[in-house]
């Protein structure tokens, strides 16, 4: 369903993503050779940033990647790098595009990797609309500084992967997560060599379909058993495809989700009765009653996506179609969305790829590509139209055949780090909160199946309102005191679960303070959310 809905809207996209036609291009080849021809050992350990803002990672090897300014971003962007890094040293035909920004203020020897999902969606969405230092979010006039930027806490690396995504170049050939994770591991070593990085602690984070990327990539790094390059200490996943996402994370829990959010849907009584009936006759109610329990009743029987797809029990589809009747701007990624649609400078297909006549996609502008050292002749789009996995079938019918993360890799990452956070947002219908919890209840880690007790502990967000505070202060209201209770947390055996109130799918975009707190926990700066 995740891909299905992305593809159905992506068909309207203005542009096509990088493909094999762009396998060779000059700047990449040049940079790759320049930077990788010297070995990492030759790079001095970067000096700490000081009060004058000296750039910690700026060397002659990283200089070709330095971004001085960005079109339409009207302030000092600080230390920023972007460009292509090859997957295989010496092979110019396959490379991943990255943006790297070091932590503001006192330096840390850490890297947090951020990945968007899809498959095939660009992590520049995260960089420019979710957790980056400056944001140009849908419906806003110009970019603004993000007071909850993740670079306030750590060094952040946004990567467009796998091959076939965004500005990354090469011909997609992968049929498994293992293959794309192996590419990432190689890219990441090359990246660290270029930037003179060794012995940093690594945190892997992402959203949505990256619920598959994050644990597979983390596990592949851990398997290297190489602390100089792959010292993975934690992971974070938002609204993630960690289990059987069509049946468990969506269909089985869709009707109670509608009941709980009835005001957003405004369905009539006969339609409610119809879907409530399906909830029972299709077996969803029995499934939840049996397995969404603490501790869980047992291992959940296997469920297949294809039996659901557009069949009579595809209640999520029925609900979505009916939701459009009264709300023509209904969005499964944020059920609270109403018309008018906000113009999105990235035309992300998460909503409608809405690009008004005359508007341009930011990262596809020639001046932006030049500033970011992006390949000039790759057409950038938020999500690639061609599949980045080339297999057929597979458990999730998305061109790859790897096991769901809950089966092996996610338990491995939890057991190795004891610092993994899985979170889901309550206004998200593409991946539903209770569905993600239900997936966790079918996972065995650190010796037991699922959580042993139900999540009940509130998340109290006391971070001040740095965005609108002054406006409201002017009206005599105290907005500096934090948000209050914004979700529910639950920790057992190395895994932190976090339900987020009042948020759609892209959590750092809709609830930046909550996401900031999540990252603080993953980095080990706090012990509770
Ligand atoms: C893209 O540009 C490079 C030169 O920078 C060239 O080698 C390559 O053939 C071009 N690719 C396409 C698809 O035009
Ligand atoms: C910053 O570092 C540079 C080079 O190490 C040094 O010359 C300069 O005095 C430092 N500035 C401050 C304010 O510490
Ligand atoms: C993040 O850093 C900026 C710039 O130093 C600062 O203005 C802002 O208050 C910081 N945000 C948080 C949540 O600490
Ligand atoms: C990384 O850590 C190892 C083991 O502690 C040490 O031998 C090595 O010198 C370190 N490398 C750098 C570049 O700090
Ligand atoms: C989620 O499941 C809990 C039981 O764990 C239940 O109390 C709650 O009503 C469910 N919420 C929704 C939206 O289905
Ligand atoms: C539950 O986990 C088992 C064991 O990993 C797996 O075989 C089964 O397919 C899973 N069930 C669902 C519904 O995901
Ligand atoms: C109730 O809603 C459904 C779904 O939108 C619609 O097909 C049906 O005509 C409505 N029934 C009434 C009585 O309004």
Coordinates of C-alpha atoms and ligand atoms in Angstrom, one line a residue:
X1 CA 0.0 0.0 0.0
X2 CA 2.8 2.4 0.8
X3 CA 4.4 2.0 -2.6
X4 CA 1.0 1.6 -4.4
X5 CA -0.2 5.0 -3.1
X6 CA 3.2 6.6 -3.8
X7 CA 3.2 5.3 -7.3
X8 CA -0.3 6.3 -8.1
X9 CA 0.4 9.9 -7.3
X10 CA 3.9 9.8 -8.6
X11 CA 2.5 9.2 -12.1
X12 CA 1.7 12.9 -12.1
X13 CA 5.2 13.9 -11.2
X14 CA 6.8 16.6 -13.3
X15 CA 10.1 14.8 -13.8
X16 CA 11.9 11.6 -13.9
X17 CA 14.6 10.5 -11.5
X18 CA 18.2 9.6 -12.2
X19 CA 18.5 6.6 -14.4
X20 CA 21.1 4.6 -16.2
X21 CA 21.3 7.3 -18.9
X22 CA 23.3 9.4 -16.5
X23 CA 25.8 6.8 -15.6
X24 CA 28.8 9.0 -16.4
X25 CA 29.4 12.5 -15.6
X26 CA 32.3 14.7 -15.0
X27 CA 32.2 16.3 -11.6
X28 CA 31.5 13.0 -9.9
X29 CA 34.4 11.2 -11.5
X30 CA 36.7 14.1 -10.8
X31 CA 35.8 14.4 -7.2
X32 CA 35.8 10.7 -6.6
X33 CA 39.3 10.3 -8.0
X34 CA 40.7 13.3 -6.2
X35 CA 39.3 12.3 -2.9
X36 CA 39.8 8.6 -2.8
X37 CA 43.2 8.5 -4.4
X38 CA 44.6 9.3 -1.0
X39 CA 44.1 6.9 1.9
X40 CA 42.1 7.9 5.0
X41 CA 45.1 7.5 7.2
X42 CA 46.7 10.4 5.6
X43 CA 44.0 12.7 6.7
X44 CA 44.7 14.5 9.9
X45 CA 42.0 14.2 12.6
X46 CA 39.8 17.2 12.1
X47 CA 40.4 20.1 14.5
X48 CA 37.4 21.1 16.7
X49 CA 35.3 23.9 15.5
X50 CA 36.0 27.1 17.4
X51 CA 34.1 30.3 18.1
X52 CA 35.1 31.9 14.8
X53 CA 33.2 29.1 13.1
X54 CA 36.3 27.4 11.6
X55 CA 35.1 24.5 9.6
X56 CA 35.9 21.2 11.3
X57 CA 35.8 19.0 8.2
X58 CA 37.1 21.4 5.6
X59 CA 40.2 19.9 3.9
X60 CA 41.5 19.9 0.4
X61 CA 39.7 16.6 -0.1
X62 CA 36.3 17.9 1.1
X63 CA 36.6 21.3 -0.5
X64 CA 35.0 20.1 -3.8
X65 CA 31.9 19.2 -1.8
X66 CA 31.7 22.5 0.2
X67 CA 28.4 24.4 -0.3
X68 CA 28.9 28.1 0.2
X69 CA 25.3 29.2 -0.2
X70 CA 22.1 28.0 -1.5
X71 CA 19.8 29.9 -3.9
X72 CA 16.9 31.6 -2.1
X73 CA 18.3 30.7 1.3
X74 CA 18.9 34.2 2.7
X75 CA 21.3 33.5 5.5
X76 CA 24.7 32.0 6.4
X77 CA 24.2 28.2 6.0
X78 CA 27.3 27.4 8.0
X79 CA 29.4 24.4 7.3
X80 CA 27.7 22.3 4.6
X81 CA 28.9 19.7 2.1
X82 CA 27.1 17.8 -0.7
X83 CA 27.8 15.8 -3.8
X84 CA 28.3 12.3 -5.1
X85 CA 30.5 9.6 -3.5
X86 CA 31.2 6.4 -5.4
X87 CA 30.0 3.1 -4.0
X88 CA 33.1 1.3 -5.3
X89 CA 36.3 3.2 -5.3
X90 CA 37.4 3.8 -8.8
X91 CA 34.0 3.0 -10.4
X92 CA 32.4 6.2 -11.5
X93 CA 29.2 4.6 -12.8
X94 CA 27.5 4.1 -9.4
X95 CA 27.4 6.7 -6.6
X96 CA 25.2 8.0 -3.8
X97 CA 24.4 11.7 -3.3
X98 CA 24.7 13.1 0.2
X99 CA 24.3 16.3 2.2
X100 CA 26.5 16.6 5.3
X101 CA 26.2 19.3 8.0
X102 CA 28.3 19.1 11.2
X103 CA 26.9 19.8 14.6
X104 CA 26.6 23.4 15.7
X105 CA 28.7 24.5 18.6
X106 CA 30.9 22.0 20.5
X107 CA 32.0 19.2 18.2
X108 CA 31.1 15.5 18.7
X109 CA 32.6 12.4 17.2
X110 CA 29.2 11.0 16.0
X111 CA 27.3 10.7 12.7
X112 CA 23.6 10.4 12.5
X113 CA 22.4 9.1 9.1
X114 CA 19.0 10.1 7.9
X115 CA 17.1 8.2 5.2
X116 CA 13.7 8.8 3.7
X117 CA 11.7 5.9 2.3
X118 CA 9.6 5.1 -0.8
X119 CA 11.3 3.0 -1.9
X120 CA 13.0 5.6 -4.2
X121 CA 12.2 8.7 -2.2
X122 CA 14.9 11.3 -1.7
X123 CA 16.4 12.0 1.8
X124 CA 16.6 15.7 0.7
X125 CA 13.0 15.8 1.8
X126 CA 14.2 15.2 5.3
X127 CA 17.0 17.7 4.9
X128 CA 14.8 20.5 3.5
X129 CA 11.4 19.9 5.1
X130 CA 11.9 17.8 8.3
X131 CA 15.0 17.9 10.4
X132 CA 17.6 20.1 8.5
X133 CA 19.1 23.3 9.6
X134 CA 16.9 25.4 7.4
X135 CA 13.5 24.3 6.1
X136 CA 11.3 25.2 3.1
X137 CA 8.1 23.5 4.0
X138 CA 4.9 23.2 1.9
X139 CA 2.9 26.4 1.8
X140 CA 5.7 28.7 3.1
X141 CA 7.1 31.7 1.2
X142 CA 10.7 31.1 1.8
X143 CA 13.2 28.9 3.7
X144 CA 13.5 29.6 7.4
X145 CA 16.0 28.4 10.1
X146 CA 14.9 25.4 12.0
X147 CA 15.2 25.9 15.8
X148 CA 14.9 22.1 16.3
X149 CA 17.5 21.2 13.6
X150 CA 19.1 17.9 14.4
X151 CA 22.5 19.5 13.8
X152 CA 21.9 21.3 17.1
X153 CA 22.6 17.8 18.6
X154 CA 24.9 16.0 16.3
X155 CA 26.6 15.7 12.8
X156 CA 23.9 14.7 10.3
X157 CA 24.3 12.9 7.0
X158 CA 21.4 12.8 4.6
X159 CA 21.8 10.2 1.8
X160 CA 19.9 9.6 -1.3
X161 CA 19.8 5.8 -1.6
X162 CA 19.6 3.2 -3.0
X163 CA 20.9 3.8 -6.6
X164 CA 18.1 5.2 -8.7
X165 CA 17.0 7.7 -6.0
X166 CA 17.3 11.5 -6.4
X167 CA 20.7 12.6 -7.7
X168 CA 22.3 9.2 -7.0
X169 CA 23.6 7.6 -10.2
X170 CA 23.7 4.1 -11.6
X171 CA 21.4 1.5 -12.9
X172 CA 19.2 -0.2 -10.2
X173 CA 19.9 -3.9 -10.1
X174 CA 19.1 -4.9 -6.5
X175 CA 16.4 -7.4 -5.6
X176 CA 17.1 -7.4 -1.8
X177 CA 17.7 -5.1 1.1
X178 CA 20.9 -7.0 1.7
X179 CA 22.3 -5.8 -1.7
X180 CA 21.3 -2.1 -1.2
X181 CA 22.7 -2.2 2.4
X182 CA 26.0 -3.6 1.1
X183 CA 26.1 -0.7 -1.4
X184 CA 25.5 1.7 1.5
X185 CA 28.2 0.2 3.7
X186 CA 30.8 0.7 0.9
X187 CA 29.6 4.3 0.1
X188 CA 29.8 5.1 3.8
X189 CA 33.4 4.0 4.2
X190 CA 34.3 6.1 1.1
X191 CA 32.5 9.0 2.6
X192 CA 34.4 8.7 5.9
X193 CA 37.7 8.4 4.1
X194 CA 37.0 11.6 2.2
X195 CA 36.0 13.5 5.3
X196 CA 38.8 12.1 7.5
X197 CA 36.4 10.4 9.8
X198 CA 37.3 7.4 12.0
X199 CA 36.1 6.0 15.3
X200 CA 32.9 8.0 15.2
X201 CA 29.8 6.5 16.7
X202 CA 27.0 5.9 14.2
X203 CA 23.3 6.3 14.5
X204 CA 21.0 5.3 11.7
X205 CA 17.6 7.0 11.4
X206 CA 14.8 7.3 8.9
X207 CA 11.1 7.2 8.1
X208 CA 8.5 5.1 6.4
X209 CA 9.9 2.6 3.9
X210 CA 13.3 3.4 5.6
X211 CA 11.9 1.2 8.3
X212 CA 13.3 -1.5 6.1
X213 CA 16.5 0.4 5.1
X214 CA 17.5 1.4 8.6
X215 CA 17.7 -2.0 10.3
X216 CA 19.2 -3.7 7.2
X217 CA 21.9 -1.1 6.8
X218 CA 22.6 -1.0 10.6
X219 CA 22.8 -4.8 10.6
X220 CA 25.1 -4.8 7.6
X221 CA 27.4 -2.3 9.4
X222 CA 27.4 -4.3 12.6
X223 CA 28.3 -7.4 10.6
X224 CA 31.5 -5.6 9.4
X225 CA 32.8 -5.9 13.0
X226 CA 34.9 -2.8 12.3
X227 CA 34.6 -0.1 15.0
X228 CA 36.7 2.4 13.1
X229 CA 34.0 2.7 10.5
X230 CA 30.9 1.1 11.6
X231 CA 30.4 1.6 15.4
X232 CA 26.6 1.6 15.3
X233 CA 25.3 2.7 18.7
X234 CA 21.6 3.2 18.0
X235 CA 18.8 3.5 15.5
X236 CA 15.5 5.4 15.1
X237 CA 12.5 4.7 12.8
X238 CA 9.5 6.8 12.2
X239 CA 6.2 5.3 10.9
X240 CA 8.3 2.4 9.7
X241 CA 7.6 -0.6 7.5
X242 CA 9.1 -3.1 9.9
X243 CA 6.5 -5.8 9.7
X244 CA 3.8 -7.1 7.3
X245 CA 2.8 -3.5 6.6
X246 CA -0.3 -4.0 4.5
X247 CA -2.2 -6.4 6.7
X248 CA -0.7 -5.8 10.1
X249 CA 0.3 -2.1 10.0
X250 CA -2.7 -0.9 8.0
X251 CA -5.7 -3.1 7.2
X252 CA -6.2 -4.9 10.5
X253 CA -6.2 -1.7 12.5
X254 CA -7.8 0.7 10.0
X255 CA -11.4 0.6 11.2
X256 CA -10.6 1.2 14.9
X257 CA -8.4 4.1 13.6
X258 CA -11.4 5.6 11.8
X259 CA -13.6 5.2 14.9
X260 CA -11.0 7.0 17.0
X261 CA -10.6 9.8 14.5
X262 CA -14.3 10.0 13.4
X263 CA -14.4 13.8 13.2
X264 CA -11.6 13.8 10.5
X265 CA -13.5 11.4 8.3
X266 CA -17.1 12.5 8.7
X267 CA -18.5 9.2 7.5
X268 CA -22.2 8.6 7.5
X269 CA -23.8 5.9 9.7
X270 CA -24.3 3.4 6.9
X271 CA -20.7 3.6 5.7
X272 CA -19.5 3.2 9.3
X273 CA -21.7 0.2 9.7
X274 CA -20.3 -1.3 6.5
X275 CA -16.7 -1.0 7.5
X276 CA -17.3 -2.1 11.0
X277 CA -19.0 -5.2 9.6
X278 CA -15.9 -5.9 7.4
X279 CA -13.7 -5.4 10.4
X280 CA -15.4 -8.4 12.0
X281 CA -16.1 -10.6 8.9
X282 CA -12.6 -10.2 7.5
X283 CA -11.1 -11.4 10.7
X284 CA -9.4 -8.2 11.7
X285 CA -11.1 -7.8 15.0
X286 CA -10.2 -11.4 16.1
X287 CA -6.6 -10.8 15.0
X288 CA -6.2 -7.6 17.1
X289 CA -8.1 -9.1 20.1
X290 CA -5.7 -12.0 20.1
X291 CA -2.4 -10.4 19.2
X292 CA -2.5 -6.8 20.3
X293 CA -2.1 -7.9 23.9
X294 CA 0.7 -7.5 26.5
X295 CA 2.5 -9.9 26.6
X296 CA 1.4 -11.2 23.2
X297 CA -0.6 -14.4 23.0
X298 CA 1.9 -15.9 20.5
X299 CA 3.5 -15.6 17.1
X300 CA 1.1 -14.1 14.5
X301 CA 0.3 -16.3 11.5
X302 CA 1.8 -15.2 8.2
X303 CA -0.4 -12.8 6.2
X304 CA 0.0 -12.0 2.6
X305 CA -0.3 -8.7 0.9
X306 CA -1.8 -10.0 -2.3
X307 CA -4.9 -11.4 -0.7
X308 CA -5.7 -8.0 0.5
X309 CA -4.9 -5.8 -2.5
X310 CA -8.2 -4.3 -3.8
X311 CA -10.1 -7.3 -2.6
X312 CA -13.4 -7.1 -0.6
X313 CA -11.3 -6.9 2.7
X314 CA -9.1 -4.0 1.5
X315 CA -10.9 -1.7 4.0
X316 CA -8.1 0.8 3.9
X317 CA -8.8 1.4 0.2
X318 CA -12.5 1.6 0.8
X319 CA -11.9 4.2 3.6
X320 CA -9.6 6.2 1.4
X321 CA -12.0 6.4 -1.5
X322 CA -14.9 7.4 0.8
X323 CA -12.7 10.0 2.5
X324 CA -12.2 11.8 -0.8
X325 CA -16.0 12.3 -1.1
X326 CA -16.2 14.9 1.6
X327 CA -12.5 16.0 1.6
X328 CA -11.0 16.2 -1.9
X329 CA -7.6 17.0 -0.2
X330 CA -7.7 13.9 2.0
X331 CA -4.2 12.6 2.5
X332 CA -3.4 9.2 4.0
X333 CA -0.1 10.6 5.3
X334 CA -1.8 13.2 7.4
X335 CA -5.6 12.6 7.8
X336 CA -6.0 16.1 9.3
X337 CA -5.1 17.7 5.9
X338 CA -7.9 19.9 4.3
X339 CA -8.0 22.0 1.2
X340 CA -6.4 24.1 -0.1
X341 CA -3.3 22.1 -1.0
X342 CA -0.2 24.0 -0.1
X343 CA 2.3 24.5 -2.9
X344 CA 5.3 22.2 -2.1
X345 CA 8.7 23.4 -3.4
X346 CA 9.8 19.8 -3.6
X347 CA 6.5 18.5 -5.1
X348 CA 6.8 15.5 -2.8
X349 CA 4.4 12.8 -3.9
X350 CA 3.4 12.2 -0.3
X351 CA 0.4 14.5 -0.9
X352 CA -0.4 15.1 -4.5
X353 CA 2.8 16.1 -6.3
X354 CA 1.1 19.4 -6.5
X355 CA 3.2 21.9 -8.6
X356 CA 1.4 25.0 -9.7
X357 CA 1.9 26.3 -13.2
X358 CA 5.1 28.3 -13.2
X359 CA 6.5 26.8 -10.0
X360 CA 9.8 24.8 -10.1
X361 CA 11.0 21.9 -8.0
X362 CA 13.8 23.4 -5.9
X363 CA 16.4 20.7 -6.3
X364 CA 15.8 20.4 -10.0
X365 CA 16.9 24.1 -10.6
X366 CA 20.2 24.4 -12.5
X367 CA 21.4 27.0 -9.9
X368 CA 20.6 24.7 -7.0
X369 CA 22.3 21.8 -8.7
X370 CA 25.4 23.9 -9.3
X371 CA 25.5 25.1 -5.7
X372 CA 25.2 21.5 -4.4
X373 CA 27.6 19.8 -6.8
X374 CA 24.8 17.7 -8.2
X375 CA 24.9 16.2 -11.6
X376 CA 23.5 18.8 -14.0
X377 CA 21.9 16.3 -16.3
X378 CA 20.0 14.2 -13.7
X379 CA 16.4 15.3 -13.4
X380 CA 15.6 15.4 -9.7
X381 CA 12.2 14.3 -8.3
X382 CA 11.1 13.7 -4.8
X383 CA 10.5 10.0 -5.5
X384 CA 11.8 8.1 -8.4
X385 CA 9.3 6.9 -10.9
X386 CA 11.3 3.8 -11.9
X387 CA 11.6 1.1 -9.3
X388 CA 14.8 1.1 -7.4
X389 CA 14.4 -2.6 -6.8
X390 CA 14.1 -4.8 -9.9
X391 CA 12.8 -8.1 -8.6
X392 CA 9.2 -9.2 -8.9
X393 CA 7.0 -10.5 -6.1
X394 CA 8.5 -10.7 -2.7
X395 CA 6.6 -10.4 0.6
X396 CA 5.8 -6.8 0.1
X397 CA 5.5 -6.8 -3.7
X398 CA 7.8 -3.9 -4.0
X399 CA 10.6 -5.5 -6.1
X400 CA 12.5 -6.9 -3.2
X401 CA 12.3 -10.1 -1.4
X402 CA 14.0 -9.6 1.9
X403 CA 12.4 -10.8 5.1
X404 CA 10.5 -8.2 7.2
X405 CA 12.9 -6.5 9.6
X406 CA 11.0 -7.8 12.7
X407 CA 12.1 -11.3 11.7
X408 CA 15.9 -10.9 12.0
X409 CA 17.7 -7.6 11.4
X410 CA 15.7 -5.4 13.8
X411 CA 16.2 -7.8 16.7
X412 CA 19.9 -7.9 15.8
X413 CA 20.2 -4.1 15.9
X414 CA 18.3 -3.9 19.2
X415 CA 20.4 -6.6 20.8
X416 CA 23.7 -5.1 19.6
X417 CA 22.9 -1.5 20.7
X418 CA 20.1 -1.6 23.2
X419 CA 19.2 1.8 21.9
X420 CA 16.6 1.6 19.2
X421 CA 13.5 3.9 19.0
X422 CA 10.5 3.0 17.0
X423 CA 7.8 5.7 16.7
X424 CA 4.5 6.1 15.0
X425 CA 2.3 9.2 14.5
X426 CA -1.4 9.2 15.3
X427 CA -2.7 11.1 12.2
X428 CA -0.9 8.7 9.8
X429 CA -3.1 6.2 8.0
X430 CA -0.5 4.8 5.6
X431 CA 1.3 3.2 8.6
X432 CA -1.1 3.1 11.6
X433 CA 0.2 3.5 15.2
X434 CA -1.5 0.4 16.5
X435 CA -0.3 -1.6 13.5
X436 CA 3.3 -0.8 14.2
X437 CA 2.8 -1.8 17.8
X438 CA 1.1 -5.0 16.6
X439 CA 4.3 -5.7 14.5
X440 CA 6.4 -5.2 17.5
X441 CA 4.3 -7.8 19.3
X442 CA 5.3 -10.3 16.7
X443 CA 9.1 -9.7 17.2
X444 CA 11.4 -11.6 19.5
X445 CA 14.4 -9.7 20.8
X446 CA 16.6 -10.1 23.9
X447 CA 14.9 -13.4 24.7
X448 CA 11.2 -12.5 24.7
X449 CA 8.3 -12.0 22.2
X450 CA 6.9 -8.5 22.2
X451 CA 6.4 -6.0 25.0
X452 CA 5.4 -7.6 28.3
X453 CA 3.3 -4.7 29.4
X454 CA 1.2 -2.1 27.6
X455 CA 2.6 1.4 26.9
X456 CA 1.2 3.9 29.3
X457 CA 4.0 6.4 30.2
X458 CA 3.3 9.9 28.9
X459 CA 5.9 11.9 26.9
X460 CA 6.1 15.4 28.3
X461 CA 7.7 17.8 25.9
X462 CA 9.1 20.7 27.8
X463 CA 11.1 22.2 25.0
X464 CA 10.1 25.8 24.5
X465 CA 8.2 27.0 21.4
X466 CA 11.0 28.7 19.5
X467 CA 9.1 29.1 16.3
X468 CA 6.1 31.2 17.3
X469 CA 7.0 32.1 20.9
X470 CA 7.6 35.8 20.3
X471 CA 4.4 36.2 18.4
X472 CA 2.3 34.9 21.2
X473 CA 4.3 36.5 23.8
X474 CA 3.3 39.8 22.2
X475 CA -0.3 38.9 23.0
X476 CA 0.6 38.2 26.6
X477 CA 0.6 34.5 26.4
X478 CA 3.3 32.2 27.8
X479 CA 4.2 29.9 25.0
X480 CA 7.7 29.2 26.3
X481 CA 6.7 26.5 28.7
X482 CA 6.7 23.5 26.4
X483 CA 4.0 21.5 24.7
X484 CA 2.9 19.2 27.5
X485 CA 1.9 15.6 26.9
X486 CA 2.6 14.7 23.3
X487 CA 2.6 11.0 23.3
X488 CA 3.2 7.7 25.1
X489 CA 6.6 6.0 25.7
X490 CA 7.5 2.5 26.6
X491 CA 10.9 0.9 27.1
X492 CA 11.7 -2.8 27.3
X493 CA 15.0 -4.7 26.6
X494 CA 16.7 -2.0 24.5
X495 CA 13.7 -0.9 22.5
X496 CA 11.9 2.4 23.1
X497 CA 8.4 2.7 21.6
X498 CA 7.0 6.2 21.1
X499 CA 3.5 7.0 20.0
X500 CA 3.2 10.6 18.8
X501 CA 0.0 12.7 19.2
X502 CA -1.1 15.3 16.6
X503 CA 1.4 14.3 13.9
X504 CA 1.2 12.9 10.3
X505 CA 3.7 10.5 8.7
X506 CA 6.7 13.0 8.6
X507 CA 7.2 13.4 12.3
X508 CA 10.1 15.8 12.3
X509 CA 8.1 18.1 10.0
X510 CA 4.9 18.1 12.1
X511 CA 6.3 17.6 15.6
X512 CA 9.8 18.9 15.5
X513 CA 10.1 19.2 19.3
X514 CA 9.0 15.6 19.8
X515 CA 11.5 14.4 17.2
X516 CA 14.3 16.4 18.8
X517 CA 13.6 14.7 22.1
X518 CA 13.6 11.3 20.3
X519 CA 17.0 12.0 18.9
X520 CA 18.3 13.1 22.3
X521 CA 17.4 9.7 23.6
X522 CA 18.9 7.8 20.7
X523 CA 22.2 9.7 21.1
X524 CA 22.1 8.8 24.8
X525 CA 21.8 12.4 26.0
X526 CA 18.6 11.6 28.0
X527 CA 17.3 8.3 29.5
X528 CA 13.6 9.0 29.1
X529 CA 11.6 10.8 26.5
Ligands
LIG1 C1 25.8 14.0 -18.2 O1 26.9 14.8 -18.3 C2 28.2 14.2 -18.4 C3 29.2 15.3 -18.4 O2 29.2 16.0 -17.3 C4 28.2 13.3 -19.6 O3 29.4 12.6 -19.5 C5 27.0 12.3 -19.6 O4 27.0 11.6 -20.8 C6 25.7 13.1 -19.5 N1 24.6 12.2 -19.4 C7 23.5 12.3 -20.1 C8 22.5 11.3 -19.9 O5 23.4 13.3 -20.8
LIG2 C1 40.1 29.4 15.9 O1 41.1 28.6 15.4 C2 42.1 29.2 14.6 C3 43.0 28.2 14.0 O2 43.2 27.2 14.9 C4 42.8 30.2 15.5 O3 43.7 30.9 14.7 C5 41.8 31.2 16.1 O4 42.5 32.1 17.0 C6 40.7 30.5 16.8 N1 39.7 31.4 17.3 C7 39.2 31.4 18.5 C8 38.2 32.5 18.8 O5 39.5 30.6 19.3
LIG3 C1 19.5 25.2 18.2 O1 20.5 26.1 17.9 C2 20.1 27.4 17.6 C3 21.3 28.2 17.1 O2 22.4 28.0 18.1 C4 19.4 28.0 18.7 O3 19.0 29.3 18.4 C5 18.3 27.1 19.1 O4 17.7 27.6 20.3 C6 18.7 25.7 19.4 N1 17.5 24.9 19.6 C7 17.3 24.1 20.7 C8 16.1 23.3 20.7 O5 18.1 24.1 21.6
LIG4 C1 40.6 4.5 16.4 O1 40.5 3.6 17.5 C2 41.5 2.6 17.5 C3 41.2 1.7 18.7 O2 41.0 2.4 19.9 C4 42.9 3.2 17.6 O3 43.9 2.2 17.5 C5 43.1 4.2 16.4 O4 44.3 4.9 16.5 C6 41.9 5.2 16.3 N1 42.0 5.9 15.1 C7 41.9 7.2 15.0 C8 42.1 7.8 13.7 O5 41.7 7.9 16.0
LIG5 C1 -4.9 0.9 20.0 O1 -4.8 -0.2 20.8 C2 -5.1 0.0 22.2 C3 -4.9 -1.3 22.9 O2 -3.5 -1.5 22.9 C4 -6.5 0.5 22.3 O3 -6.8 0.8 23.7 C5 -6.7 1.8 21.5 O4 -8.1 2.2 21.5 C6 -6.3 1.5 20.0 N1 -6.3 2.8 19.3 C7 -6.8 2.8 18.1 C8 -6.7 4.2 17.4 O5 -7.2 1.8 17.4
LIG6 C1 5.1 -13.2 12.7 O1 6.5 -13.6 12.9 C2 6.7 -14.9 12.3 C3 8.1 -15.3 12.7 O2 9.1 -14.4 12.4 C4 6.6 -14.8 10.8 O3 6.8 -16.1 10.2 C5 5.1 -14.4 10.5 O4 5.0 -14.2 9.1 C6 4.8 -13.1 11.2 N1 3.4 -12.7 11.1 C7 3.1 -11.6 10.6 C8 1.6 -11.3 10.4 O5 3.8 -10.7 10.2
LIG7 C1 -22.8 7.2 2.9 O1 -21.4 7.3 2.5 C2 -21.0 6.4 1.4 C3 -19.6 6.5 1.2 O2 -19.2 7.9 0.9 C4 -21.9 6.8 0.2 O3 -21.5 5.9 -0.8 C5 -23.3 6.7 0.5 O4 -24.1 7.1 -0.6 C6 -23.7 7.5 1.8 N1 -25.0 7.2 2.2 C7 -25.9 8.2 2.5 C8 -27.2 7.7 2.9 O5 -25.6 9.3 2.5

